Coordinates of C-alpha atoms and ligand atoms in Angstrom, one line a residue:
X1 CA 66.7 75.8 12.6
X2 CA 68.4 75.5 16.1
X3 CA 66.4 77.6 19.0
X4 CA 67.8 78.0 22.3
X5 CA 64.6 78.3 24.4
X6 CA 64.3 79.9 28.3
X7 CA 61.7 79.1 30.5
X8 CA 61.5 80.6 34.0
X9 CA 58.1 81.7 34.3
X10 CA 57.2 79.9 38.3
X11 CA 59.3 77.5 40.0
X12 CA 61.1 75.5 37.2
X13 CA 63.7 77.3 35.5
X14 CA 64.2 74.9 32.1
X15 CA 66.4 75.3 29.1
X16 CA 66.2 73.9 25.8
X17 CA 67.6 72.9 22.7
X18 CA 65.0 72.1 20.0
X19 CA 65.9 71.4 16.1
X20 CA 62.9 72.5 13.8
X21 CA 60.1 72.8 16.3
X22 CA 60.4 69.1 16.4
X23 CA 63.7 67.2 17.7
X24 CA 64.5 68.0 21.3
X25 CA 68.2 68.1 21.4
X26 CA 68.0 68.8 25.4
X27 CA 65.3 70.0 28.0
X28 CA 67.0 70.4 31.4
X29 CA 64.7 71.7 34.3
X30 CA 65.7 72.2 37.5
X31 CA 62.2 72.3 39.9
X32 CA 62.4 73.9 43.0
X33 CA 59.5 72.1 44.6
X34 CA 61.5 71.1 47.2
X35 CA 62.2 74.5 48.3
X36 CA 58.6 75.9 48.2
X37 CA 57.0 72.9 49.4
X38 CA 58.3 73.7 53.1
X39 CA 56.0 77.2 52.4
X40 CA 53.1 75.2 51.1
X41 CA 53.4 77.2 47.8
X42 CA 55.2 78.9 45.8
X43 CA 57.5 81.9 47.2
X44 CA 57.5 84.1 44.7
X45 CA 61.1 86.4 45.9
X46 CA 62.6 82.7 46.5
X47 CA 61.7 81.4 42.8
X48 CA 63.8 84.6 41.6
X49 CA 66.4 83.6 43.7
X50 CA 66.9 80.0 42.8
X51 CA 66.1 81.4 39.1
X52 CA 69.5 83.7 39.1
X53 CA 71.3 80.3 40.8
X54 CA 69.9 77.6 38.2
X55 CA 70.2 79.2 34.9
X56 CA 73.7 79.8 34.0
X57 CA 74.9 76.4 35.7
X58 CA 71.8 74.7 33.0
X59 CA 72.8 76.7 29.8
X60 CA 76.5 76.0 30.3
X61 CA 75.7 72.3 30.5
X62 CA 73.7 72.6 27.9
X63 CA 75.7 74.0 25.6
X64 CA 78.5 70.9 27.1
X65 CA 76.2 68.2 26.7
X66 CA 75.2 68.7 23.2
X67 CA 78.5 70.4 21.7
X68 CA 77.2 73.6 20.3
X69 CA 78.5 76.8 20.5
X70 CA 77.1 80.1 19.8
X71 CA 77.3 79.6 16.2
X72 CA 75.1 76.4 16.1
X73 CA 71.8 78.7 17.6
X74 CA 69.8 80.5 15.0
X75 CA 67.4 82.3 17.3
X76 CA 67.0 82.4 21.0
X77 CA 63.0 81.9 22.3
X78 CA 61.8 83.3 26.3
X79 CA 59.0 83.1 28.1
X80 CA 57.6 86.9 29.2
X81 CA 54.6 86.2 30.8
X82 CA 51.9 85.3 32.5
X83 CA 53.8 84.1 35.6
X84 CA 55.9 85.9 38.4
X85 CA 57.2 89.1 37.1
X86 CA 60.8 88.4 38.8
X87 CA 61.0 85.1 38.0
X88 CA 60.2 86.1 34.4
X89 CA 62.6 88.4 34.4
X90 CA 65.5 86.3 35.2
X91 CA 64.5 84.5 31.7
X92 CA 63.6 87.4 30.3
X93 CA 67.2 89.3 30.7
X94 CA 69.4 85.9 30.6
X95 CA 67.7 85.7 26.8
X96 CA 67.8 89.2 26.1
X97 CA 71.6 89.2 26.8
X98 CA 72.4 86.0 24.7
X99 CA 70.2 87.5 21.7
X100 CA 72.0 91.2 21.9
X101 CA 75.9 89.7 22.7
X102 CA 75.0 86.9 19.8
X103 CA 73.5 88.9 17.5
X104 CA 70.6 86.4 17.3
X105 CA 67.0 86.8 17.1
X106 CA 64.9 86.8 20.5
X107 CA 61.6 85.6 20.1
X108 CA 59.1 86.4 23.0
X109 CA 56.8 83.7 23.8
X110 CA 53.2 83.3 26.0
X111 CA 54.1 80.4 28.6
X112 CA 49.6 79.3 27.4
X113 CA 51.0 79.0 23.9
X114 CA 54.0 77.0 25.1
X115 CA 51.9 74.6 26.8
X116 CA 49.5 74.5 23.7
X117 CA 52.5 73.4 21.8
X118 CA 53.8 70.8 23.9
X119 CA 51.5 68.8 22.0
X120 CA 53.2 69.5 18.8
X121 CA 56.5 68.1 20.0
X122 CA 55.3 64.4 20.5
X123 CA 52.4 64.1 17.9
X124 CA 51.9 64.9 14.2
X125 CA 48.7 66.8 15.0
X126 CA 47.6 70.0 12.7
X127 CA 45.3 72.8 14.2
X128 CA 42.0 73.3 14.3
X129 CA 42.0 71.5 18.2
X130 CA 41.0 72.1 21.5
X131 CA 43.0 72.0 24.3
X132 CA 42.5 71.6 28.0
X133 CA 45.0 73.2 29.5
X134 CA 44.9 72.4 33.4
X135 CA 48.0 73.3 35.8
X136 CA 48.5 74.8 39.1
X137 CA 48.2 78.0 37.6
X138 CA 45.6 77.9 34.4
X139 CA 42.6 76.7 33.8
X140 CA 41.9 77.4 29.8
X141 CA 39.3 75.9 27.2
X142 CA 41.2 77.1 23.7
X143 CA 40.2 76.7 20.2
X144 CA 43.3 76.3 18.5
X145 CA 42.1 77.8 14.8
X146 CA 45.3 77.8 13.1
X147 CA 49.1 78.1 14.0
X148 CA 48.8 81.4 16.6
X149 CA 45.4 82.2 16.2
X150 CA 43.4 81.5 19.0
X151 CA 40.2 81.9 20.3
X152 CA 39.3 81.6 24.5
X153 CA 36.3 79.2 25.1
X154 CA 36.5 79.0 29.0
X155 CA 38.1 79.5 32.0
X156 CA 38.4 79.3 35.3
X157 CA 36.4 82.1 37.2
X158 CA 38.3 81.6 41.0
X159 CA 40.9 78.6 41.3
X160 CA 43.2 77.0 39.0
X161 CA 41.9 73.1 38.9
X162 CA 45.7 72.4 39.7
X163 CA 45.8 75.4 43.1
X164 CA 41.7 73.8 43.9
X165 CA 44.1 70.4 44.1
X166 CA 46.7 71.7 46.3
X167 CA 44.3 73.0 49.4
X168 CA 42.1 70.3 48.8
X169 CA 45.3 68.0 49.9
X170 CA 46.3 70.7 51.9
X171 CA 42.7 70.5 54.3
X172 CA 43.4 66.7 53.9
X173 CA 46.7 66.9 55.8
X174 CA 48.5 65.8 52.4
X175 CA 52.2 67.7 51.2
X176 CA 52.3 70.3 48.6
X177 CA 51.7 69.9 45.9
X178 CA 49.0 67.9 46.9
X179 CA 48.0 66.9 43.3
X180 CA 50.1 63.5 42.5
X181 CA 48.9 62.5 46.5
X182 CA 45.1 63.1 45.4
X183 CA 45.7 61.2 42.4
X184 CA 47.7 58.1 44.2
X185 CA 44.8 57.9 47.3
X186 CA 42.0 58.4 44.7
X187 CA 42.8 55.2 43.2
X188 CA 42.1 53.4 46.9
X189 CA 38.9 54.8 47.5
X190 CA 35.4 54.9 46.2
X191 CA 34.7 58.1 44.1
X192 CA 30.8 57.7 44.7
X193 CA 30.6 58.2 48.2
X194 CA 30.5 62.0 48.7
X195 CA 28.7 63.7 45.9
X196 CA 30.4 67.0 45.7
X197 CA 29.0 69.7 43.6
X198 CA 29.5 70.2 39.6
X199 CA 29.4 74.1 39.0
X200 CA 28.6 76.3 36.1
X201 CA 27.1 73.1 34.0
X202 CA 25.5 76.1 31.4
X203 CA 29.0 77.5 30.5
X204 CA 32.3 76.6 29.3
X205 CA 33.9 78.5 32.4
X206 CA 34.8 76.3 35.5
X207 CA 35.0 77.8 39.2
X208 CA 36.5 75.4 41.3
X209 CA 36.2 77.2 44.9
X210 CA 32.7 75.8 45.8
X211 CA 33.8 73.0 45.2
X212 CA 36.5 73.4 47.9
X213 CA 34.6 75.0 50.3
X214 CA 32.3 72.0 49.8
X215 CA 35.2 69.4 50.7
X216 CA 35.9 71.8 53.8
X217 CA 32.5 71.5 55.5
X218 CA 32.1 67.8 54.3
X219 CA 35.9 67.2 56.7
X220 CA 34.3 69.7 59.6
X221 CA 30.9 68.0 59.4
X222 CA 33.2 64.2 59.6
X223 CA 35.5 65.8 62.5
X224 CA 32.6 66.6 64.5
X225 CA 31.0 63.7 64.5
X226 CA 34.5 61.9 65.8
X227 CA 35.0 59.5 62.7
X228 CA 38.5 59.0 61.2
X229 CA 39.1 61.0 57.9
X230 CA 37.9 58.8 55.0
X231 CA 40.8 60.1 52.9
X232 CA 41.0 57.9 50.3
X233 CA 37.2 58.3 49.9
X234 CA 37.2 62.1 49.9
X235 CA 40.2 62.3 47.6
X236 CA 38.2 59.7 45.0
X237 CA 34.9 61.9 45.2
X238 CA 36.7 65.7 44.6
X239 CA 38.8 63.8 41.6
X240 CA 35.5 62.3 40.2
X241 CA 33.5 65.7 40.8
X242 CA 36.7 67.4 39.2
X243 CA 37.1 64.8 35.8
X244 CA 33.4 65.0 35.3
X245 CA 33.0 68.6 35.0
X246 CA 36.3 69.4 33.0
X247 CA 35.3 66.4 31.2
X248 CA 31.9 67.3 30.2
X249 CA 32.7 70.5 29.2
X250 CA 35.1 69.9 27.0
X251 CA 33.4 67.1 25.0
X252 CA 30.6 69.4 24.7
X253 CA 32.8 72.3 23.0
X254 CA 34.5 69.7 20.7
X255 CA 31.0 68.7 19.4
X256 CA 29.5 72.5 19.2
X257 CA 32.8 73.8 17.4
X258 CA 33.0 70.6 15.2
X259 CA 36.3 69.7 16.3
X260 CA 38.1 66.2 16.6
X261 CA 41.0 66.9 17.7
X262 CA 41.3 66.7 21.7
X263 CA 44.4 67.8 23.3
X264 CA 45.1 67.8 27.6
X265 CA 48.2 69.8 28.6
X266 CA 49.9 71.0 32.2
X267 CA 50.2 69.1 35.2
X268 CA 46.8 68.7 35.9
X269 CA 47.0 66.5 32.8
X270 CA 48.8 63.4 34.7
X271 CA 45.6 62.8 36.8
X272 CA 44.6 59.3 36.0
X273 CA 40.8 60.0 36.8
X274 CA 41.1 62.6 34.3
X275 CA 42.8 60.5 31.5
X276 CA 40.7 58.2 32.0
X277 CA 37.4 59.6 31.9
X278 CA 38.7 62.1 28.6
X279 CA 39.8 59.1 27.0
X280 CA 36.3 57.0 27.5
X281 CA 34.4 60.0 26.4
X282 CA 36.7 60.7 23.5
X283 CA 36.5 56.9 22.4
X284 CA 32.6 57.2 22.8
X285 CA 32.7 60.7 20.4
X286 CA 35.4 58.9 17.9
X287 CA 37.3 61.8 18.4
X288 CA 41.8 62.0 18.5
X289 CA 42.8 62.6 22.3
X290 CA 46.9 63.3 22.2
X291 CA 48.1 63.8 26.3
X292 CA 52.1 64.8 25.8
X293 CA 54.2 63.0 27.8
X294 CA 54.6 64.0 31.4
X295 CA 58.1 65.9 31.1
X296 CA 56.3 68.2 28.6
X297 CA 52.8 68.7 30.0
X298 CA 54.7 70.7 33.1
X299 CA 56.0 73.4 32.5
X300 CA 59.6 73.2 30.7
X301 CA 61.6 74.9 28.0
X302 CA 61.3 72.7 24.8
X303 CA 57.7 73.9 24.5
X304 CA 58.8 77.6 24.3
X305 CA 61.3 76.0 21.7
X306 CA 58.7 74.7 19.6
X307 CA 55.7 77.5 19.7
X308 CA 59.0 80.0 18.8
X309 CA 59.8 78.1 16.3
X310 CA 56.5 78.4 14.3
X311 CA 56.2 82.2 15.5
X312 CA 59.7 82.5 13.3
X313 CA 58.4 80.4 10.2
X314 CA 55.3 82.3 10.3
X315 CA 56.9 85.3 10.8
X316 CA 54.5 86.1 13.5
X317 CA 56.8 88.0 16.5
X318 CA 57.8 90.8 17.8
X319 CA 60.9 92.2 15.8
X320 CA 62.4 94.0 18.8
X321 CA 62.9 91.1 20.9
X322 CA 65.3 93.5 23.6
X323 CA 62.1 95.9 24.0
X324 CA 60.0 92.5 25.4
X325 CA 59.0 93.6 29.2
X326 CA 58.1 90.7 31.5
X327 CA 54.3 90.4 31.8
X328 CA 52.6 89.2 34.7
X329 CA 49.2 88.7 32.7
X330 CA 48.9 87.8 29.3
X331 CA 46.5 86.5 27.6
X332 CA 46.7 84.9 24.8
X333 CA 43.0 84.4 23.1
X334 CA 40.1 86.9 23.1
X335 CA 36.5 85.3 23.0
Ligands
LIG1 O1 52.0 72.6 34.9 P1 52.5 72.6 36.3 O2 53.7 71.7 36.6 O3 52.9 73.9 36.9 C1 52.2 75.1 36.7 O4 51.3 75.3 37.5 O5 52.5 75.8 35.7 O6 51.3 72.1 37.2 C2 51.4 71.9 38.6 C3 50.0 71.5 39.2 C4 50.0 71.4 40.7 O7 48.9 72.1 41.2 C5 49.9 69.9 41.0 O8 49.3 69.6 42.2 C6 49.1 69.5 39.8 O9 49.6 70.2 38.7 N1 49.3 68.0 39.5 C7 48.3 67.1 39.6 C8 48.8 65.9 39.3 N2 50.2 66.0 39.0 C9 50.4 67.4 39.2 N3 47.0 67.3 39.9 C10 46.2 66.2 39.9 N4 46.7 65.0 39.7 C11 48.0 64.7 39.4 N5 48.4 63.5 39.1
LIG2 ZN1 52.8 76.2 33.1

C-alpha cells in the first residue's frame, strides 16, 4: 500500500512517499529555520506563507523523483493538528484536494501520533512502549497500549523542554534555535558547577519555566559581579538539570507500568546529554531504548505516512477525510 503523506503542521512543510508503513520511498522537507530564525521564533503568518510556496514545487518532485503517477497512491495521509492553524491548513487543503480530484482516501493524522510512529519506520518494535516525546513544541510521557490506543502519563505544565532550550540560548546570547548550540557548548563545560533546580520530582509532569527563570538570575547574579559568562559551564549545568529530570521520570514510569520498551522522539531527542544519560539508565534497567534517526525525530512527512498507514489497516479513521478541519489542539491520549 503506497501513501502520499503531507506534513505542514510548523515551519517544515515535508512530503512523503511511504510503501506499507515501512519503506520510505521519499521524505523531502523543506525547513524554514532560516527565515524564522531572524524573528527568534517561529512567525506563524510567514510559515503559511512559505507553506503555500514549498508544497507544490516538493509534491511535483516527488512524484518526478520516484516515477509515480496518480495511479501508483492508494491513499493520501495529512497532518490536522495540533500546530498553527494556517500552516495546517495549507496541508490540510493541498491533501484534501489530491484525495477529492483522485478519488483516493484521505486519512487525517495527529502530528503526536506521527512522532510516536517515527519509531516504527527504523525499528521492528511492537507496542506496549513509552515514549518520550520532546520537541520545540511538546513535551509528552505516552503509554503506547496498542496500535492507536494511547494513554497520557505526563506533560509539560509551562514550556516545551525544546521552547525552555531556545530562551535558555536565547539569554545566553546563542541563535535560534538555540538547542543544537546548547548541546555543542555543553560538551565543553562542566555540567556540575551550577546546580539548577529539578521540578515536580512527585509527578510524571515536567515544568520547565523555573528552571529558566533559575538560569536568568544565575546570568544577572554573574553580570553583576563583572565576570565573563561561563557559557559553556551554564549550558552543561541546564542540559544536566534537563536529562536528569526527563530521565528520571521516565525510567520511573517504565518500571511502575511494567514496560521495556523505551522510545525518545522530536528534536529534543538529538541532545547528546539526553542520549546519553537514557541510554545508561536503560542499560542499568535492561530495558530496549530505540532513538529514530535524526531526519525522523523532527518533524517530517514519512511519519504521517506510517501512523496513516496502520490507522487504514486497522480501520481506525475518519471516513470523511474532506470534512477534517485543521485543529490547533489536539490531543491524542486521555489520562
Ligand atoms: O521536533 P522539532 O524539530 O520541531 C518541533 O518543535 O516540532 O524540534 C525542534 C526543537 C527546537 O526547540 C530545538 O532547539 C530542539 O528541538 N533541539 C535540540 C537539539 N536539537 C534540536 N534541543 C537540545 N539539543 C539538541 N541537540
Ligand atoms: Zn513535531
Amino acid at each position: 500500500m503506497l501513501i502520499l503523506a503531507i506534513e505542514s503542521s510548523c515551519d517544515e512543510t515535508s512530503i512523503a512517499l511511504v510503501r506499507d508503513g515501512k519503506e520510505i520511498l521519499s521524505n523531502y522537507v523543506s525547513s524554514q529555520i532560516d527565515i524564522h530564525a531572524q524573528y527568534g521564533g517561529v512567525v506563524p503568518e510567514i510559515a503559511s506563507r512559505q507553506h503555500i510556496i514549498n508544497i507544490n514545487p516538493l509534491l511535483e518532485q516527488t512524484f518526478k523523483d520516484n516515477n509515480v503517477t496518480e495511479k501508483d497512491i492508494d491513499a493520501i495521509a495529512v497532518t490536522y493538528g495540533p500546530g498553527l492553524q494556517g500552516a495546517l491548513l495549507i496541508g490540510l487543503l493541498t491533501a484534501k484536494t489530491l484525495a477529492w480530484i483522485w478519488n483516493k482516501p484521505l486519512i487525517g493524522v495527529n502530528h503526536l501520533e506521527g512522532h510516536i510512529y517515527a519509531s516504527f519506520l527504523e525499528n521492528n518494535i511492537k507496542p506496549p512502549m513509552l515514549t518520550l516525546l520532546v520537541s520545540g513544541g511538546h513535551t509528552e510521557l505516552i503509554h503506547v497500549e496498542e496500535h492507536g490506543k494511547y494513554k497520557l502519563i505526563g506533560k509539560t505544565r509551562d514550556d516545551a523542554v525544546g521552547e525552555a532550550f531556545d530562551k535558555v540560548a536565547r539569554l545566553l546570547g546563542l541563535p535560534y534555535p538555540g538547542g543544537p548550540y546548547i548541546d555543542k557548548l555543553s560538551k565543553l563545560g562542566d555540567p556540575n558547577r551550577f546546580n539548577f533546580p529539578k521540578a515536580m520530582p512527585n509527578t510524571f509532569d515536567f515544568s520547565f519555566s523555573g528552571l529558566k527563570t533559575s538560569v536568568l538570575y544565575k546570568i544577572n547574579d554573574l553580570k553583576n559581579e563583572n565576570v565573563e559568562l561561563p557559557v559553556n559551564d551554564l549550558a552543561a549545568s541546564f542540559s544536566k538539570a534537563v536529562a536528569d529530570t526527563l530521565v528520571s521520570k521516565t525510567i520511573k514510569a517504565a518500571k511502575e507500568l511494567g514496560l521495556k520498551t523505551i522510545v525518545i522522539t522530536g528534536g529534543v531527542a538529538a541532545n547528546s546529554t539526553l542520549r546519553e544519560k537514557m541510554q545508561r539508565e536503560c542499560d542499568k534497567n535492561k530495558f530496549a531504548l530505540h532513538l529514530p534517526s535524526m531526519k525522523l525525530c523532527t518533524d517530517n512527512a514519512a511519519m504521517i505516512a506510517c501512523a496513516a498507514y496502520f490507522k487504514y489497516i486497522n480501520d481506525d479513521y475518519i471516513k470523511d477525510g474532506l470534512s477534517i478541519g485543521a485543529k490547533s489542539r489536539l490531543p491524542i491520549a486521555v489520562r
